[in-house]
Each structure stands twice: as C-alpha cells, then as structure tokens.
PDB file of C-alpha atoms in Angstrom:
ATOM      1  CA  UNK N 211     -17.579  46.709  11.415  1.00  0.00           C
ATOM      2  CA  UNK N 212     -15.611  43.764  12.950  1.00  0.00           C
ATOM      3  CA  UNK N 213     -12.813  44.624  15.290  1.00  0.00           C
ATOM      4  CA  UNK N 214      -9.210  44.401  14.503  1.00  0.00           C
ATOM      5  CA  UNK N 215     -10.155  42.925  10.536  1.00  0.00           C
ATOM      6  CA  UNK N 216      -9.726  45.924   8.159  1.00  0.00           C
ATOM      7  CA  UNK N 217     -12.253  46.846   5.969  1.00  0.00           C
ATOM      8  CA  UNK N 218     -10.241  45.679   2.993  1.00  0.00           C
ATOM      9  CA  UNK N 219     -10.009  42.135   4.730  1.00  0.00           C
ATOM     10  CA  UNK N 220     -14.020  41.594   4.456  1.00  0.00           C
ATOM     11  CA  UNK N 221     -14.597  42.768   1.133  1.00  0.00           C
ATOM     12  CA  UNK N 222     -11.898  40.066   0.007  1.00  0.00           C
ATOM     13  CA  UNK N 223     -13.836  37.350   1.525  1.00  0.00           C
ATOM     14  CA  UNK N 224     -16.907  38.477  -0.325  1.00  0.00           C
ATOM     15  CA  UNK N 225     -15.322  38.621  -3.203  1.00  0.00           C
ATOM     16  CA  UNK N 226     -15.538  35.809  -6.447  1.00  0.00           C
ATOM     17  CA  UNK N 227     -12.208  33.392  -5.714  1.00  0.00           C
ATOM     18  CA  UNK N 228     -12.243  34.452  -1.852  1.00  0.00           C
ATOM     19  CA  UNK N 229     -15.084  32.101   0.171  1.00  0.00           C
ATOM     20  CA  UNK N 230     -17.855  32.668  -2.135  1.00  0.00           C
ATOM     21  CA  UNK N 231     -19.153  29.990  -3.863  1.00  0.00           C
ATOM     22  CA  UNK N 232     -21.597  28.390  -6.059  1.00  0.00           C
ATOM     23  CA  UNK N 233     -25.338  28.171  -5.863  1.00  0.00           C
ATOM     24  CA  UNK N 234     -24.183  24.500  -5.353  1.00  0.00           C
ATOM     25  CA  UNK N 235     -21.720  25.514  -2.692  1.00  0.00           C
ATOM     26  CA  UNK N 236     -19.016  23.977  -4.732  1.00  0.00           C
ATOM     27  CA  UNK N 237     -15.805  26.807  -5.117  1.00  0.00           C
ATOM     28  CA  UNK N 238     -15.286  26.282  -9.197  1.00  0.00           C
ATOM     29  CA  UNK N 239     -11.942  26.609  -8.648  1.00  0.00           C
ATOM     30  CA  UNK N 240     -11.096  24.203  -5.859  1.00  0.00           C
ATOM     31  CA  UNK N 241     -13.078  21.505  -7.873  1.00  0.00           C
ATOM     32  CA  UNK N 242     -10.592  21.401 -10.266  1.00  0.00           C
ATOM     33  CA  UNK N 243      -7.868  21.219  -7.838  1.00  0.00           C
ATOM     34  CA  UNK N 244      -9.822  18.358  -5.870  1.00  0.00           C
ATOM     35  CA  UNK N 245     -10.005  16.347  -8.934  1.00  0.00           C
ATOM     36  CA  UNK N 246      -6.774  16.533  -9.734  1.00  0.00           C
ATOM     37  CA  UNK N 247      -5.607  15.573  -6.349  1.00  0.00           C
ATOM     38  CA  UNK N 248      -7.642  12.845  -6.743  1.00  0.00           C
ATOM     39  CA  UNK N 249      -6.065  11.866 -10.311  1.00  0.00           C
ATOM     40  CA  UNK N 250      -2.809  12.583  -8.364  1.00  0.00           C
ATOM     41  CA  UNK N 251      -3.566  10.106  -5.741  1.00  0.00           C
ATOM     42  CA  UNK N 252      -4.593   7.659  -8.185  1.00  0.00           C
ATOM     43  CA  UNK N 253      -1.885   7.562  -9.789  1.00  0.00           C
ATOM     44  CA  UNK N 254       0.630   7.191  -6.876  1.00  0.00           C
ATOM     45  CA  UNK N 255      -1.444   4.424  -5.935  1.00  0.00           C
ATOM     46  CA  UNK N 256      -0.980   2.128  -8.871  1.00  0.00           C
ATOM     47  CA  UNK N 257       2.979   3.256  -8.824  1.00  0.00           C
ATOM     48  CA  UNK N 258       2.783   1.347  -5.421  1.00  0.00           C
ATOM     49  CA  UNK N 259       0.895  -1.156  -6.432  1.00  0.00           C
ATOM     50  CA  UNK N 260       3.158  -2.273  -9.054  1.00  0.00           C
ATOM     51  CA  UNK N 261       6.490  -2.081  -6.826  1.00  0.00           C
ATOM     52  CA  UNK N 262       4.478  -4.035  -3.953  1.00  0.00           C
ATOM     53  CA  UNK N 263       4.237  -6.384  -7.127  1.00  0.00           C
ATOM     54  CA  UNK N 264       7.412  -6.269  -7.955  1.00  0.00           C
ATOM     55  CA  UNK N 265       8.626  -6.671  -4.173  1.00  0.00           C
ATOM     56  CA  UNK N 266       6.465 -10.077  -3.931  1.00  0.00           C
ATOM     57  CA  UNK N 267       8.005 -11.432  -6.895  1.00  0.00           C
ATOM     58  CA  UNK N 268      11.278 -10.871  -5.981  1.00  0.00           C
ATOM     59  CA  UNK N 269      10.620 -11.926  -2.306  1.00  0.00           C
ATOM     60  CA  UNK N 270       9.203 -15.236  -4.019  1.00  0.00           C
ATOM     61  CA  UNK N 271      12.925 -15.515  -6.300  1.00  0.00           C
ATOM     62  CA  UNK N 272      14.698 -15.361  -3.137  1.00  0.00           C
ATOM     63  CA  UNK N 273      12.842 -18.092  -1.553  1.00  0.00           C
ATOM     64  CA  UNK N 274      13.308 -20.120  -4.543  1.00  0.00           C
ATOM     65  CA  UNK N 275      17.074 -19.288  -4.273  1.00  0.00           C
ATOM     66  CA  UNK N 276      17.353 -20.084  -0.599  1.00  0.00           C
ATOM     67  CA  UNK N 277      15.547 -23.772  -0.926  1.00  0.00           C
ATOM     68  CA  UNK N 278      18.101 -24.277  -3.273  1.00  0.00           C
ATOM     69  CA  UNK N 279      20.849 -23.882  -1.732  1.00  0.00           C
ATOM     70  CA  UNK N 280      19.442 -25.144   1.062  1.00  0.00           C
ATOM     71  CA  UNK N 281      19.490 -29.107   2.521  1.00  0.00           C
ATOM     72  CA  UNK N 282      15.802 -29.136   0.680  1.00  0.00           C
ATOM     73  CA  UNK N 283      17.513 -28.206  -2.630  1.00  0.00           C
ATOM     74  CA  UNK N 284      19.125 -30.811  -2.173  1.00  0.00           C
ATOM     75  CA  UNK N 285      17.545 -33.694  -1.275  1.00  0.00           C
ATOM     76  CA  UNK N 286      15.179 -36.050  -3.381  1.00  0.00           C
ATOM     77  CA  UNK N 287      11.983 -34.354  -4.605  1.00  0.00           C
ATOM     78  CA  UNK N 288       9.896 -37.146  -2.591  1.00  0.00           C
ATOM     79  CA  UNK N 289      11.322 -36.376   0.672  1.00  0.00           C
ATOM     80  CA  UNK N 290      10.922 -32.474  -0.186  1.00  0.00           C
ATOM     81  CA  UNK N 291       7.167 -32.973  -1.344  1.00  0.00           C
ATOM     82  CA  UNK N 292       6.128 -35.400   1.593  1.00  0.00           C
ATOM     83  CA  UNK N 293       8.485 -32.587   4.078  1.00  0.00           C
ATOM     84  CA  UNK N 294       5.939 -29.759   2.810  1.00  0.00           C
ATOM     85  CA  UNK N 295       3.059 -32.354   3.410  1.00  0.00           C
ATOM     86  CA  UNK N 296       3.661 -32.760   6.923  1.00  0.00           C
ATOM     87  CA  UNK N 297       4.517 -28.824   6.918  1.00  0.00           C
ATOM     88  CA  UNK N 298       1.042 -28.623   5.647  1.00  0.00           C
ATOM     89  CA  UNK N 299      -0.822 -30.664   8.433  1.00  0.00           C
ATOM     90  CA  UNK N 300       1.120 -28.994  11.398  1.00  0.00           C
ATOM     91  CA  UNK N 301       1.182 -25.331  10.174  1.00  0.00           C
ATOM     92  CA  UNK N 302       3.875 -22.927   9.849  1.00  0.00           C
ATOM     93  CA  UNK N 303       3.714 -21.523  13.539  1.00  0.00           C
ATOM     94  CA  UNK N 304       3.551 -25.278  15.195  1.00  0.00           C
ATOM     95  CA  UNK N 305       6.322 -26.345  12.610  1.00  0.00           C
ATOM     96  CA  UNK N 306       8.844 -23.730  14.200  1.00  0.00           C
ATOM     97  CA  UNK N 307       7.486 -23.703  17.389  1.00  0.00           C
ATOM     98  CA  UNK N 308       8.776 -27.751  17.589  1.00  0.00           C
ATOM     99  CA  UNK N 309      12.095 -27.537  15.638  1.00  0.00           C
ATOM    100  CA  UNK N 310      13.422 -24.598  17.820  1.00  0.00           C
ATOM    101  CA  UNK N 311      12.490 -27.230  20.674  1.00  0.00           C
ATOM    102  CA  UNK N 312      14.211 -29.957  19.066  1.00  0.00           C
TER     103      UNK N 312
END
C-alpha cells in the first residue's frame, strides 16, 4: 500500500466518477460539462461581438457629430471632399505628423 494515502483514498480513485474512464478514455461525465463550457463560451462570445458592434457604431455617430460641429461641418462640401482627398494621398500619420508642425 502507498504511504500516507489511506486505503479508502485509492479505492475512490478506482471507482466509476473518480479517474476511471471510458474504453475511449473520455470521463462521460466531464464530456458533458466540456460541451457545455464550450456552448457557454460560445455564447459569451457573440454577446461581445455584438457590443464591439454596437461600440463601432456609436464610435462612428460620434465622429459624425464631431465633423459637424467642427470647421469641416462647416465649410462647403467641395473644400471638405477635396480636404479628405489630399488626407487620402498623405495618410493619416503624415497628415498629423505636419499639422502639429505647422
């Protein structure tokens, strides 16, 4: 016999439920449990899916809301579309980099 386990502590592990399994080597019972973790995880996944969603529609509102009430909201739609034109060509980095220069 194994020191310091009591007898009563081995014949638990052999039994059905303790780490017995299978002919498979699947436990029956921890399947279950696996899959529904897996449902589980599922289904907090598409709850955060939908407020990352959410999130980048209301990010996009506020934008919308700041050009407005910004000098752009203001300002003839040709200026504005030939402004986001040359935003275009230079990129978003080089456009900042040269008006905190300026």
């Amino acid at each position: 016999m194994a020191k310091g386990l009591p007898l009563r502590s081995l014949l638990g592990i052999l039994r059905p439920g303790g780490f017995s399994t299978n002919p498979r080597g699947i436990n029956m019972a921890r399947k279950g449990s696996l899959e529904a973790e897996r449902q589980a995880i599922a289904k907090e996944r598409q709850a955060l899916e939908a407020r990352e969603t959410k999130l980048r529609e209301s990010e996009r509102a506020a934008s919308v809301e700041l050009m407005h009430k910004s000098v752009l909201g203001k300002a003839p739609f040709e200026r504005v579309e030939a402004f986001f034109a040359a935003l275009g060509k230079l990129g978003l980095d080089e456009a900042e980099k040269r008006l905190r220069a300026s």
